[in-house]
Short mmCIF file of C-alpha atoms and ligand atoms in Angstrom, two decimals:
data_model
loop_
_atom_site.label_atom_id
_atom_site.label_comp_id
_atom_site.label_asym_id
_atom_site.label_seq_id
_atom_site.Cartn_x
_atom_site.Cartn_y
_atom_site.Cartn_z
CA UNK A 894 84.47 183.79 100.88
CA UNK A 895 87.61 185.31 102.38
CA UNK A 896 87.85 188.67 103.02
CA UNK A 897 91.41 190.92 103.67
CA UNK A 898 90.04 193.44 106.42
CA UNK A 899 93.38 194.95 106.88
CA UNK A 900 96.91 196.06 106.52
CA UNK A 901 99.69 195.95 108.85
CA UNK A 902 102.97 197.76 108.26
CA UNK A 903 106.77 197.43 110.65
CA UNK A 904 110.37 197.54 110.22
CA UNK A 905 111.69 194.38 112.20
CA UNK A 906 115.00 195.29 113.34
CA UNK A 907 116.10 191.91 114.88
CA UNK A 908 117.82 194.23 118.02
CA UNK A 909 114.20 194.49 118.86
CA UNK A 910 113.40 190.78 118.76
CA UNK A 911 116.62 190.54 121.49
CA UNK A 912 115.45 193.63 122.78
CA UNK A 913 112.24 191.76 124.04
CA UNK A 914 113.84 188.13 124.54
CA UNK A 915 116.05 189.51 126.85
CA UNK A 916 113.55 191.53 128.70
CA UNK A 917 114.98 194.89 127.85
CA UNK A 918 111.78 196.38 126.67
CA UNK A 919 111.81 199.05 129.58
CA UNK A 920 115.24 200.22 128.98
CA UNK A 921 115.29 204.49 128.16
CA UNK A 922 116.86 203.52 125.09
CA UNK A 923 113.87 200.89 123.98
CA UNK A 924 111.04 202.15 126.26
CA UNK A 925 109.83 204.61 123.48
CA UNK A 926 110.00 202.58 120.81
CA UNK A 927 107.93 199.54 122.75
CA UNK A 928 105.45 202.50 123.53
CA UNK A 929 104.47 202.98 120.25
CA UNK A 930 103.16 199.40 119.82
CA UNK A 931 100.89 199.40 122.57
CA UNK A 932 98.22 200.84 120.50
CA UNK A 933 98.54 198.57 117.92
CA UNK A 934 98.72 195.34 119.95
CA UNK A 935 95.30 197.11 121.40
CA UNK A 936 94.01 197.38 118.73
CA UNK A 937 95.17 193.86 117.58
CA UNK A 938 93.37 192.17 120.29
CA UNK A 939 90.21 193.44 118.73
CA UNK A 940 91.14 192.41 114.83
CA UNK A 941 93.18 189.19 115.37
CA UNK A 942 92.55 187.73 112.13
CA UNK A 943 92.33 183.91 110.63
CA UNK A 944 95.49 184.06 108.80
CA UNK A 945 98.59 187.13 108.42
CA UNK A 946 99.67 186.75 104.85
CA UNK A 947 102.67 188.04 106.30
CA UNK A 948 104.94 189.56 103.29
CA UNK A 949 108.71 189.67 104.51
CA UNK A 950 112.42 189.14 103.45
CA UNK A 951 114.74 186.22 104.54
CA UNK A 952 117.96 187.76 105.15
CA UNK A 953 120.43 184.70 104.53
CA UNK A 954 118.75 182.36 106.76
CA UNK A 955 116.49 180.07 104.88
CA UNK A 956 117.35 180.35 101.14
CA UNK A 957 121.66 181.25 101.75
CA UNK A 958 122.95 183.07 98.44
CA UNK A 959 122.75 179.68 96.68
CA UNK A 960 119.00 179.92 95.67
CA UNK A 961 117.44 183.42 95.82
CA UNK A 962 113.77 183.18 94.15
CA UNK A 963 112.04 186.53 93.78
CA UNK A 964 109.09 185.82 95.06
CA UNK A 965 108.65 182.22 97.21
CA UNK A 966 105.13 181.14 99.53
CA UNK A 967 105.21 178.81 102.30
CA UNK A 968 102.87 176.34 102.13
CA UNK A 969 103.86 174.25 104.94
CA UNK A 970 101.95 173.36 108.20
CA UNK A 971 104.86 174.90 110.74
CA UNK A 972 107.72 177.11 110.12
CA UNK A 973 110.40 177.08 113.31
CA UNK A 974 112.37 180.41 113.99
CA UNK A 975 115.47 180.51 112.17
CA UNK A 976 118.77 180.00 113.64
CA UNK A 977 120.39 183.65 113.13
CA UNK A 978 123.69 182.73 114.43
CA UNK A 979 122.97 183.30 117.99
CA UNK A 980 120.27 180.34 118.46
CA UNK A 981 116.94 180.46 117.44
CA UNK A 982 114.70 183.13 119.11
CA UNK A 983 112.39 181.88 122.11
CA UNK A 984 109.37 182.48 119.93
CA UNK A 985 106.69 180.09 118.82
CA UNK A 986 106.74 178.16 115.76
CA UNK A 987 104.29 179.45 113.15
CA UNK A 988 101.50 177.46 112.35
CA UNK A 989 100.88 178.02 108.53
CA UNK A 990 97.84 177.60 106.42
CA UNK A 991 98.65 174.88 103.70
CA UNK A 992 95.10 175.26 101.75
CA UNK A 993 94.61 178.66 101.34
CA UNK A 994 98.59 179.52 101.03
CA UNK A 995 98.56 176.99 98.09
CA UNK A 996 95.12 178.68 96.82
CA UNK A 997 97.44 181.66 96.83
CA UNK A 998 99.93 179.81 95.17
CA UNK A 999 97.47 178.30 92.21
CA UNK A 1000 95.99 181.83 91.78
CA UNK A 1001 98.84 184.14 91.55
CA UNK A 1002 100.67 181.92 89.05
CA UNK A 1003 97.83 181.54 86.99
CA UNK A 1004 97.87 185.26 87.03
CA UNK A 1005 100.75 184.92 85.73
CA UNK A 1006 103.51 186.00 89.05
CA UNK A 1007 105.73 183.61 88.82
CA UNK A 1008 105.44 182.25 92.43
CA UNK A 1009 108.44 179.54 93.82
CA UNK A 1010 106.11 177.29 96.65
CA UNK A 1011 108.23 176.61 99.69
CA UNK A 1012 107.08 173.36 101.68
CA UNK A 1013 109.97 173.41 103.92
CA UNK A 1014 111.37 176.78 105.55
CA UNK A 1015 112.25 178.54 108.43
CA UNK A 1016 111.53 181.85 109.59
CA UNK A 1017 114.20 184.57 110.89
CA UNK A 1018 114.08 187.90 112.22
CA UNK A 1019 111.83 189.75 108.97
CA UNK A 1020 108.84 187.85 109.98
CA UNK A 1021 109.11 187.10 113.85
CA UNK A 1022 109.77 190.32 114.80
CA UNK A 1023 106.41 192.11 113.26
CA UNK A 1024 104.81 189.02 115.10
CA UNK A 1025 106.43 189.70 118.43
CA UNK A 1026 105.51 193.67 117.98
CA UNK A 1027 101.99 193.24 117.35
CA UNK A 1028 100.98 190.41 119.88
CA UNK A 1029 103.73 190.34 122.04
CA UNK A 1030 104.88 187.07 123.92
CA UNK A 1031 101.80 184.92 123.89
CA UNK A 1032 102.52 180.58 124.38
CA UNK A 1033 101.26 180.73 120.61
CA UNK A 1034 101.03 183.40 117.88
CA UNK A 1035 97.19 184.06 117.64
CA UNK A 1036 96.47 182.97 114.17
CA UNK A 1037 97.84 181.41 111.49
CA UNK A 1038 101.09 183.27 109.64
CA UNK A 1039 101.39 182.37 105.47
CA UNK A 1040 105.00 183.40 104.89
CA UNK A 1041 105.28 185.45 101.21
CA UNK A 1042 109.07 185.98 101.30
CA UNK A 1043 110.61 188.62 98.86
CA UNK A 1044 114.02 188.93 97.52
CA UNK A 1045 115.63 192.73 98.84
CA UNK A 1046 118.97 190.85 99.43
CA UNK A 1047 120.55 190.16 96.31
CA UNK A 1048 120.23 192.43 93.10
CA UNK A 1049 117.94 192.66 90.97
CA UNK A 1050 114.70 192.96 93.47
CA UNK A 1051 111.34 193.14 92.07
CA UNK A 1052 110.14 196.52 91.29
CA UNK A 1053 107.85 198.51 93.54
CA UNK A 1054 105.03 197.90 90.44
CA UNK A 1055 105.74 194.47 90.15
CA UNK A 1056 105.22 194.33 94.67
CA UNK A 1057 102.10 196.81 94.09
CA UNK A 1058 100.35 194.24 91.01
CA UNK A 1059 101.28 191.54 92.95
CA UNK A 1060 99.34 192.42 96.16
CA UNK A 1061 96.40 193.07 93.95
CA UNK A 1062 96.76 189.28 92.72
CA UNK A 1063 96.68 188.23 96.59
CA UNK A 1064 93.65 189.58 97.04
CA UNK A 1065 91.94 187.95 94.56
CA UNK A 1066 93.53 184.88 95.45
CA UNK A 1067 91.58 185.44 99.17
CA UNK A 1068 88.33 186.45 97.89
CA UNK A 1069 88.20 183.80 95.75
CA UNK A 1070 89.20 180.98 98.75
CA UNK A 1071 85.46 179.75 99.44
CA UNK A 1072 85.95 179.67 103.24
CA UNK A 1073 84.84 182.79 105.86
CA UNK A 1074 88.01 183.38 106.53
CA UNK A 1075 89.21 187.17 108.39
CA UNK A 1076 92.51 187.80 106.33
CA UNK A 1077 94.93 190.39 107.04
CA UNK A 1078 98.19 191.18 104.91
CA UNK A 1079 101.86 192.48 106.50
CA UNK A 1080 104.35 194.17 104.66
CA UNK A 1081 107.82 194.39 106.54
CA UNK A 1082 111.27 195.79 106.47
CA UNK A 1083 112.50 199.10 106.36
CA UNK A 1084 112.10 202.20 106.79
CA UNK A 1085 115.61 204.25 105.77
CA UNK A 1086 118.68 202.43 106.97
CA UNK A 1087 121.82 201.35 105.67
CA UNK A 1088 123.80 198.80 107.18
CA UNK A 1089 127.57 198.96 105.57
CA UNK A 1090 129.79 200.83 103.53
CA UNK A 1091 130.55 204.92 104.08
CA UNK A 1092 126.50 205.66 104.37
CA UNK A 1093 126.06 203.23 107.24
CA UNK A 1094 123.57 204.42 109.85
CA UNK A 1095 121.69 206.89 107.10
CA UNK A 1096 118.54 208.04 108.31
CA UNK A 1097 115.58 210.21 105.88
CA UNK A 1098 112.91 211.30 107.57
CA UNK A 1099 111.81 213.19 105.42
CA UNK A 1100 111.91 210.29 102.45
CA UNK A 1101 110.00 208.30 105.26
CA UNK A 1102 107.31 210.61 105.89
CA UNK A 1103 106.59 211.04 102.01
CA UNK A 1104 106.87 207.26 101.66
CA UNK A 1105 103.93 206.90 104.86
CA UNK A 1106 101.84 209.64 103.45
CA UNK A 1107 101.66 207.93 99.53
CA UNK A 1108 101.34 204.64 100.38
CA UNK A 1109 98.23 205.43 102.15
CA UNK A 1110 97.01 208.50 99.60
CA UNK A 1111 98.63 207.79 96.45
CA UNK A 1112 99.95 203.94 96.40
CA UNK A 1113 99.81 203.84 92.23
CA UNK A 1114 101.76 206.73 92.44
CA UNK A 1115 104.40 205.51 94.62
CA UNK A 1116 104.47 202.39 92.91
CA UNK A 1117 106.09 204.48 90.19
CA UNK A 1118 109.61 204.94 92.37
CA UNK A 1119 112.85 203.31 90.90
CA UNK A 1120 114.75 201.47 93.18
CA UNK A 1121 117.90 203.90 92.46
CA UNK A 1122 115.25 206.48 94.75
CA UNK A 1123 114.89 204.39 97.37
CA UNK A 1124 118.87 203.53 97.41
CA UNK A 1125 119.72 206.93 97.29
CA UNK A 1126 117.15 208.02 99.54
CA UNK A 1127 116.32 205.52 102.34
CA UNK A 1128 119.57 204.05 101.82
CA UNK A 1129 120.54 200.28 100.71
CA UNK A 1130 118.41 198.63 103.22
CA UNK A 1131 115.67 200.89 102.38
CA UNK A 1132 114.81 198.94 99.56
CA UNK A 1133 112.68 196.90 102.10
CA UNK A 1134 110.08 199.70 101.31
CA UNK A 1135 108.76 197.49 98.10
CA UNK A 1136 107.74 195.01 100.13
CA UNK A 1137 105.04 197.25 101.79
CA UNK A 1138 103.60 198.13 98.38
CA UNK A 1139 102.73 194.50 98.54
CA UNK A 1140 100.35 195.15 101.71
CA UNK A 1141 99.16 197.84 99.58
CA UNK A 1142 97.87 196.86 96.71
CA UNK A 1143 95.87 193.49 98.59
CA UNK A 1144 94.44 196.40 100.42
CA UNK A 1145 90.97 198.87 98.53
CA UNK A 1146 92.24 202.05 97.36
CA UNK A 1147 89.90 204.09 99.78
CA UNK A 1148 91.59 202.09 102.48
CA UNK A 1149 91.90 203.97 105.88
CA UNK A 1150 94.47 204.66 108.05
CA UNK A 1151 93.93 203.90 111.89
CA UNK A 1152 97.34 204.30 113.42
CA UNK A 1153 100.86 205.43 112.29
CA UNK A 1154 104.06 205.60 114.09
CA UNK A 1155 107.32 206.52 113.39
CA UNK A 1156 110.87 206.04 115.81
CA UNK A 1157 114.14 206.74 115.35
CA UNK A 1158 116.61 205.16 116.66
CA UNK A 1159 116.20 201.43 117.04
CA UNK A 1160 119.51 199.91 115.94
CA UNK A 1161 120.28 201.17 112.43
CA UNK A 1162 116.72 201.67 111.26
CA UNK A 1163 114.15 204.26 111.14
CA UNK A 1164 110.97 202.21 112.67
CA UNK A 1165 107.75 202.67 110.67
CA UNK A 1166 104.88 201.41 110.83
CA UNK A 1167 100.89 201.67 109.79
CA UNK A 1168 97.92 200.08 110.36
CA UNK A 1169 94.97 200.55 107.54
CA UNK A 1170 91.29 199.67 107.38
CA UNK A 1171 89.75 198.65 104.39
CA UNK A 1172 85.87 199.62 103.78
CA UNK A 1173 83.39 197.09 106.27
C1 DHB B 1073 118.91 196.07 111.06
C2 DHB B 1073 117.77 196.26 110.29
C3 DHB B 1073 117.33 195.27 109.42
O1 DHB B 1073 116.24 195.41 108.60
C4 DHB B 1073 118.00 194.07 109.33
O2 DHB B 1073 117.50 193.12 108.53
C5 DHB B 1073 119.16 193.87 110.08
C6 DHB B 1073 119.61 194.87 110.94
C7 DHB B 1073 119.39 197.12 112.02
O3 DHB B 1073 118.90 198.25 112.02
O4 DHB B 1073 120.29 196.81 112.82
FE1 FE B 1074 116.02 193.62 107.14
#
């Protein structure tokens, strides 16, 4: 069967994705920040999985304001980089995993999530620039990427309960896809930052640091949060946070974690980001 054998957590400021296109990763002001992933793409070279069910937000780029489902899966074979406005990044396209993303599909829905499948999508900065952090700029991303895009953009989001259930239906959906099949699950976005209006540029570090701590210690718990916390809080972009309860709750309870770091600035956004182990 499939197993998830663990969790990845980023922010994915798209300055960094241009940060690294443009070959700026050694600049003072990015040079720390870079730093901090060298661990993890370490220790990514040593746990590349089968498949990232990589859980993200598009911000405007595949779905517009037209058509904003809560929760949507890509089930396609490829999924190009996005066209942000500036041309799409140099990146690869992202092979997908059509049988086991619509296995995901079929088993979430019949547990009752209400999943929208995607067959045709592409993918912008939310889900490249995790990618590009953890393996850098290989001629191909490493493994296959199933894209699990969330709505954060346009209220009402899902609740962090509703992200936190929901993971826990992804992993049954993988341990019940009869292939041997090493599957890790990404949740992206956030930490605190706030893009517009009179709190743009907010940073909580201390909002961060008890958001790190319980979703590794005491995810049911945190789970509990209303979103007007994490507006207030983390600010209106913080809201990204659900998404990682999403990584969560796919992950064991007693699942450990191997790395953490945490970076301010990078753009507008505090960078966070985890990795966890579950139990061998
Ligand atoms: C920034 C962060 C984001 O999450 C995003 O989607 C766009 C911009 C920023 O910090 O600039
Ligand atoms: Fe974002």
């Amino acid at each position: 069967m499939a197993r998830i054998t663990a969790g990845v957590t980023s922010s994915h400021v798209p300055a960094v994705g241009a940060a690294l296109d443009l070959g700026k990763t050694a600049d003072p002001y990015w040079q720390p920040l870079f730093a901090g992933f060298e661990a993890s793409k370490r220790w990514m070279a040593e746990h590349t999985p089968d498949v990232v069910v990589l859980v993200y937000n598009d911000h405007a780029s595949a779905f517009s304001l037209e058509v904003v489902p809560t929760f949507a899966i890509g089930c396609a074979a490829s999924f190009p980089p996005a066209d942000e406005g500036w041309g799409p990044r140099p990146v690869p396209v992202v092979e997908g995993h059509p049988e086991l993303a619509w296995h995901i599909a079929q088993s979430t829905i019949l547990d009752e999530f209400d999943m929208t499948i995607v067959n045709r999508m592409d993918v912008d900065h939310g889900l490249t620039v995790p990618l590009s952090l953890m393996f850098g700029q290989p001629a191909r991303w490493p493994c296959k990427v199933i894209p699990l895009a969330v709505n954060v953009v346009q209220y009402p989001p899902p609740t962090g309960n509703r992200c936190f259930q929901l993971g826990k239906a992804i992993r049954r959906a993988v341990e019940s896809f009869d292939a041997d099949l090493d599957v890790q699950v990404w949740g992206t976005g956030g930490m605190s930052h706030q893009l517009q209006g009179p709190r743009a540029g907010l940073i909580n570090r201390e909002f961060d640091t008890m958001f790190l701590d319980r979703l590794v210690a005491d995810p049911e718990g945190l789970a509990q949060l209303p979103h007007v916390d994490y507006v207030r809080e983390a600010g209106s972009e913080g809201i990204e946070l659900v998404m990682w309860l999403i990584m969560r709750g796919a992950l064991a309870p007693d699942a450990r974690e191997v790395y953490r770091f945490y970076h301010v600035p990078a753009s507008n956004t505090a960078v966070g980001h985890l990795i966890l182990e579950n139990p061998t």
